[in-house]
Structures are given as C-alpha cells and as structure tokens.
Amino acid sequence: GAVVSQHPSWVICKSGTSVKIECRSLDFQATTMFWYRQFPKQSLMLMATSNEGSKATYEQGVEKDKFLINHASLTLSTLTVTSAHPEDSSFYICSAWPALLALHFGNGTRLTVT
Amino acid sequence: GDSVTQMEGPVTLSEEAFLTINCTYTATGYPSLFWYVQYPGEGLQLLLKATKADDKGSNKGFEATYRKETTSFHLEKGSVQVSDSAVYFCALSDNTGNQFYFGTGTSLTVIP
C-alpha cells in the first residue's frame, strides 16, 4: 500500500534555530501533501497544503514565514520551522492522498524546542 | 459544509468488552468514510474505510457500516484488547481531492 515516510521522528533544538522536516511518498507520486500540527490530546490541525511546483496554501492563522513549505518534487515535501521557539513544540504530521482513495500519514515528528 | 462529529472520550473499557465509538457526518454529496487509529507517539494509520452506502469496512476485528439513512459510520469491536488502546479518528472525504475532514478523536484505554 501507499507509504508516506516522515523524518526525523523526534528532534530537539535550541530556541532560535530552524528545523527541517521531510515528508516523502515512497511508492507513489504526490502532487499534493498536507501538513498538520497536533497538540497533546487534541485532534489534528491542518496547517497548510503543499503543492508540487507552486506555493503552499496556508490555513488561516498559520504564519507562512514561520512555517516554510517546499514541495520541489512529486515525492518530497519539506516543512521548515524557522527561528523555533518553545511554543512551536508540537507533533507535526504530514500526509498525502494517493489516487484520492485514502489519506496516508507519515509517522509524525515530535519537535521539542528548549 | 461537510463535517464529522464523533463521540467524545475518553473511553475506558475492560479487556474483552464490546466497543462502540459513534460517528455521524454531514455531507452534500456522496463521501467516502474512514476510521484512523493513532497509537501513542505515532502518526495516524488507516484502520478501515467505506466508499458507498451500506458498505462495511473491517480490519483487525473492527467494523463500521456506512449508513446513509442515519448518516453514521459507527466503529465497533466485539472484544477489545489492551493493545487497542489508542486514539480513534473518524474522517470523511468528499472524493474531489479538495477536502478531507476529521472528527476530534476519541481516546480509548483498555485495562486488563
């Protein structure tokens, strides 16, 4: 079945640094990928829709300069959290929608900003 | 617009108990319906799905039937195990590639 690989699974960084999270579709091409944020014991919050070869579409309230998304190929989307602060600590999950059959998720990235 | 409503948790059950997690939806067209499971510290995994009315999705002992007349897709399992402890999300797709809606999630804890 469709596999979405997300890396790293856990990252700890110092405040002020930037962190890049990768999301790859391993056995299918994904022109669109989605990035979510999840706080403890809460549901997923859609941050942005990543479009291959064009700009990402951000949800209301999500800072595009803070969360940089690049979808340079049909199998890779990256989310960069720039100048991270402790309030950015969260669980970030990417997903892709192969053939519109079902949404497939990466295993998530736990970001801890100290 | 389209939406999904699922029962609030947390739900705590003893091992081998019967599980039902309610999910109802609102949709203007003919959506596909899904249940996802999230184990602690992991991403979401597709548990089962149904793409049209009266379809039954099943996997790992879990079942859900797409009921158009009651706009429901309740998740059931006859005998839960400790390893089923997770958060379960009901979801809906409008099949256009534009929208995918999630419920708020229901946390299930199964105690031995």
Coordinates of C-alpha atoms in Angstrom, one line a residue:
Chain A
G1 CA 0.0 0.0 0.0
A2 CA 0.9 3.6 -0.2
V3 CA 3.6 4.6 2.2
V4 CA 4.5 8.0 3.5
S5 CA 7.8 8.4 5.2
Q6 CA 8.5 11.3 7.6
H7 CA 11.8 12.2 9.0
P8 CA 13.1 12.9 11.6
S9 CA 10.7 11.2 14.1
W10 CA 11.9 13.4 17.0
V11 CA 14.0 16.5 17.1
I12 CA 15.2 18.7 20.0
C13 CA 16.5 22.1 19.1
K14 CA 17.5 25.2 20.8
S15 CA 15.3 28.3 20.7
G16 CA 16.2 30.4 17.6
T17 CA 17.3 27.6 15.4
S18 CA 15.5 26.3 12.4
V19 CA 14.3 22.7 11.9
K20 CA 13.5 21.0 8.6
I21 CA 11.1 18.1 8.5
E22 CA 10.9 15.9 5.4
C23 CA 7.9 14.0 4.1
R24 CA 8.3 11.5 1.3
S25 CA 5.9 9.4 -0.7
L26 CA 7.7 6.2 -1.2
D27 CA 5.7 4.3 -3.8
F28 CA 3.5 6.9 -5.4
Q29 CA 3.7 10.4 -6.7
A30 CA 2.0 13.1 -4.6
T31 CA 1.3 16.4 -6.3
T32 CA -0.4 17.5 -3.0
M33 CA 0.7 16.8 0.5
F34 CA -0.7 18.1 3.8
W35 CA 0.9 19.3 6.9
Y36 CA -0.8 19.0 10.3
R37 CA 0.0 20.0 13.8
Q38 CA -1.2 18.1 16.8
F39 CA -1.2 19.3 20.4
P40 CA -1.3 16.7 23.2
K41 CA -4.7 15.0 23.5
Q42 CA -6.1 17.1 20.7
S43 CA -7.1 16.5 17.1
L44 CA -5.2 17.4 14.0
M45 CA -5.0 20.9 12.9
L46 CA -4.4 21.4 9.2
M47 CA -1.6 23.9 8.8
A48 CA -1.1 24.0 5.0
T49 CA -1.5 22.2 1.8
S50 CA 1.7 21.7 -0.1
N51 CA 1.5 21.8 -3.9
E52 CA 4.3 20.4 -6.1
G53 CA 5.9 23.2 -8.2
S54 CA 3.9 26.0 -6.7
K55 CA 3.3 27.9 -3.4
A56 CA 1.7 26.2 -0.5
T57 CA -1.7 27.2 0.7
Y58 CA -1.8 28.1 4.3
E59 CA -4.7 27.9 6.7
Q60 CA -5.9 31.0 8.4
G61 CA -3.7 31.9 11.4
V62 CA -0.7 29.9 10.2
E63 CA 2.4 32.1 9.7
K64 CA 3.8 31.3 6.3
D65 CA 7.1 32.9 7.1
K66 CA 7.4 30.8 10.2
F67 CA 6.5 27.5 8.6
L68 CA 8.2 27.4 5.3
I69 CA 6.9 24.7 2.9
N70 CA 8.8 23.5 -0.1
H71 CA 7.4 20.8 -2.5
A72 CA 10.2 20.5 -5.0
S73 CA 9.4 17.1 -6.4
L74 CA 6.5 14.7 -6.7
T75 CA 7.8 12.6 -3.8
L76 CA 9.1 15.2 -1.3
S77 CA 7.7 18.0 0.7
T78 CA 9.6 19.8 3.5
L79 CA 8.4 21.8 6.4
T80 CA 10.9 24.2 7.9
V81 CA 10.1 25.7 11.3
T82 CA 12.2 28.9 11.3
S83 CA 13.6 30.5 14.4
A84 CA 11.8 28.0 16.5
H85 CA 10.6 28.9 20.0
P86 CA 9.2 26.7 22.8
E87 CA 5.7 27.4 21.8
D88 CA 6.4 25.7 18.5
S89 CA 7.0 22.5 20.3
S90 CA 4.4 20.1 19.0
F91 CA 3.8 16.9 17.0
Y92 CA 3.9 17.6 13.2
I93 CA 2.4 15.1 10.8
C94 CA 2.4 15.1 7.0
S95 CA 0.0 13.2 4.8
A96 CA -0.6 12.5 1.1
W97 CA -3.7 11.4 -0.8
P98 CA -2.8 8.8 -3.5
A99 CA -5.4 8.5 -6.1
L100 CA -7.9 10.1 -3.7
L101 CA -8.5 6.7 -2.1
A102 CA -7.5 7.4 1.4
L103 CA -5.2 9.8 3.2
H104 CA -2.0 8.2 4.2
F105 CA 0.1 9.7 7.0
G106 CA 3.7 9.8 8.0
N107 CA 4.6 8.7 11.5
G108 CA 4.9 12.2 12.7
T109 CA 7.8 14.4 14.0
R110 CA 7.9 15.4 17.6
L111 CA 9.6 18.8 17.9
T112 CA 10.9 20.0 21.2
V113 CA 12.3 23.5 21.4
T114 CA 14.3 24.2 24.5
Chain B
G1 CA -20.3 22.4 4.6
D2 CA -19.2 18.8 5.2
S3 CA -18.3 17.8 8.7
V4 CA -17.8 14.8 11.0
T5 CA -18.9 14.5 14.6
Q6 CA -17.7 11.7 16.8
M7 CA -18.4 10.9 20.4
E8 CA -16.2 12.5 23.0
G9 CA -13.9 10.5 25.1
P10 CA -12.1 9.3 26.9
V11 CA -13.4 5.8 26.8
T12 CA -12.2 3.2 29.3
L13 CA -13.1 -0.4 28.9
S14 CA -12.1 -3.7 30.4
E15 CA -10.4 -6.2 28.2
E16 CA -12.8 -8.3 26.1
A17 CA -15.6 -5.7 26.4
F18 CA -17.6 -4.5 23.5
L19 CA -16.6 -1.2 21.9
T20 CA -18.7 1.3 20.1
I21 CA -17.5 4.7 19.0
N22 CA -20.2 6.8 17.4
C23 CA -19.5 8.9 14.3
T24 CA -22.0 10.9 12.3
Y25 CA -21.4 13.0 9.3
T26 CA -22.8 15.9 7.3
A27 CA -22.2 15.9 3.6
T28 CA -23.7 17.4 0.5
G29 CA -22.5 14.7 -1.9
Y30 CA -21.5 11.1 -1.6
P31 CA -18.5 11.0 0.6
S32 CA -16.1 8.2 1.5
L33 CA -15.8 7.5 5.2
F34 CA -12.8 6.4 7.2
W35 CA -11.6 5.4 10.6
Y36 CA -8.0 6.1 11.5
V37 CA -6.1 5.0 14.6
Q38 CA -3.3 6.8 16.3
Y39 CA -1.1 4.8 18.8
P40 CA 0.8 6.8 21.4
G41 CA 3.7 8.8 19.8
E42 CA 2.9 7.7 16.3
G43 CA 1.2 9.1 13.2
L44 CA -2.3 8.1 12.0
Q45 CA -2.9 4.7 10.4
L46 CA -5.9 3.9 8.2
L47 CA -8.0 1.4 10.1
L48 CA -10.8 0.9 7.7
K49 CA -12.9 2.6 5.1
A50 CA -16.2 2.5 3.2
T51 CA -16.8 4.3 -0.1
K52 CA -20.6 4.0 -0.6
A53 CA -23.8 3.4 1.3
D54 CA -24.2 0.1 3.0
D55 CA -20.5 -0.8 2.6
K56 CA -18.9 -2.3 5.7
G57 CA -15.3 -1.7 6.3
S58 CA -13.4 -4.1 8.6
N59 CA -9.9 -4.7 9.8
K60 CA -8.3 -6.2 12.9
G61 CA -11.7 -7.1 14.3
F62 CA -13.0 -3.6 13.9
E63 CA -16.1 -2.9 11.8
A64 CA -18.0 0.1 10.6
T65 CA -21.0 0.3 8.3
Y66 CA -21.7 3.3 6.1
R67 CA -25.4 4.1 6.9
K68 CA -26.7 6.8 4.6
E69 CA -30.2 6.9 6.2
T70 CA -28.7 7.8 9.6
T71 CA -25.6 9.5 8.2
S72 CA -23.5 7.4 10.5
F73 CA -20.3 5.3 10.5
H74 CA -20.0 3.9 14.0
L75 CA -16.9 1.9 14.9
E76 CA -17.4 -1.4 16.7
K77 CA -15.3 -4.2 18.0
G78 CA -16.7 -7.2 19.8
S79 CA -13.8 -7.8 22.2
V80 CA -11.2 -5.2 22.8
Q81 CA -7.6 -5.9 23.9
V82 CA -5.1 -3.8 25.8
S83 CA -3.3 -3.3 22.5
D84 CA -6.3 -1.4 21.1
S85 CA -5.6 1.5 23.4
A86 CA -5.2 4.4 21.1
V87 CA -7.0 7.5 19.7
Y88 CA -9.5 6.8 17.0
F89 CA -10.5 9.4 14.4
C90 CA -13.5 9.3 12.1
A91 CA -13.0 11.0 8.8
L92 CA -14.8 12.0 5.6
S93 CA -13.6 12.6 2.1
D94 CA -15.6 14.5 -0.5
N95 CA -13.8 12.5 -3.2
T96 CA -12.7 15.6 -5.1
G97 CA -9.2 15.7 -3.7
N98 CA -10.1 19.1 -2.1
Q99 CA -11.4 18.3 1.3
F100 CA -10.7 15.7 4.0
Y101 CA -12.5 16.2 7.3
F102 CA -11.6 14.7 10.7
G103 CA -13.5 14.3 13.9
T104 CA -12.0 15.4 17.1
G105 CA -10.8 11.9 18.0
T106 CA -11.8 9.5 20.8
S107 CA -9.2 8.2 23.2
L108 CA -9.7 4.6 24.1
T109 CA -8.0 2.9 27.1
V110 CA -8.4 -0.8 27.6
I111 CA -7.5 -2.1 31.0
P112 CA -6.6 -5.7 31.8

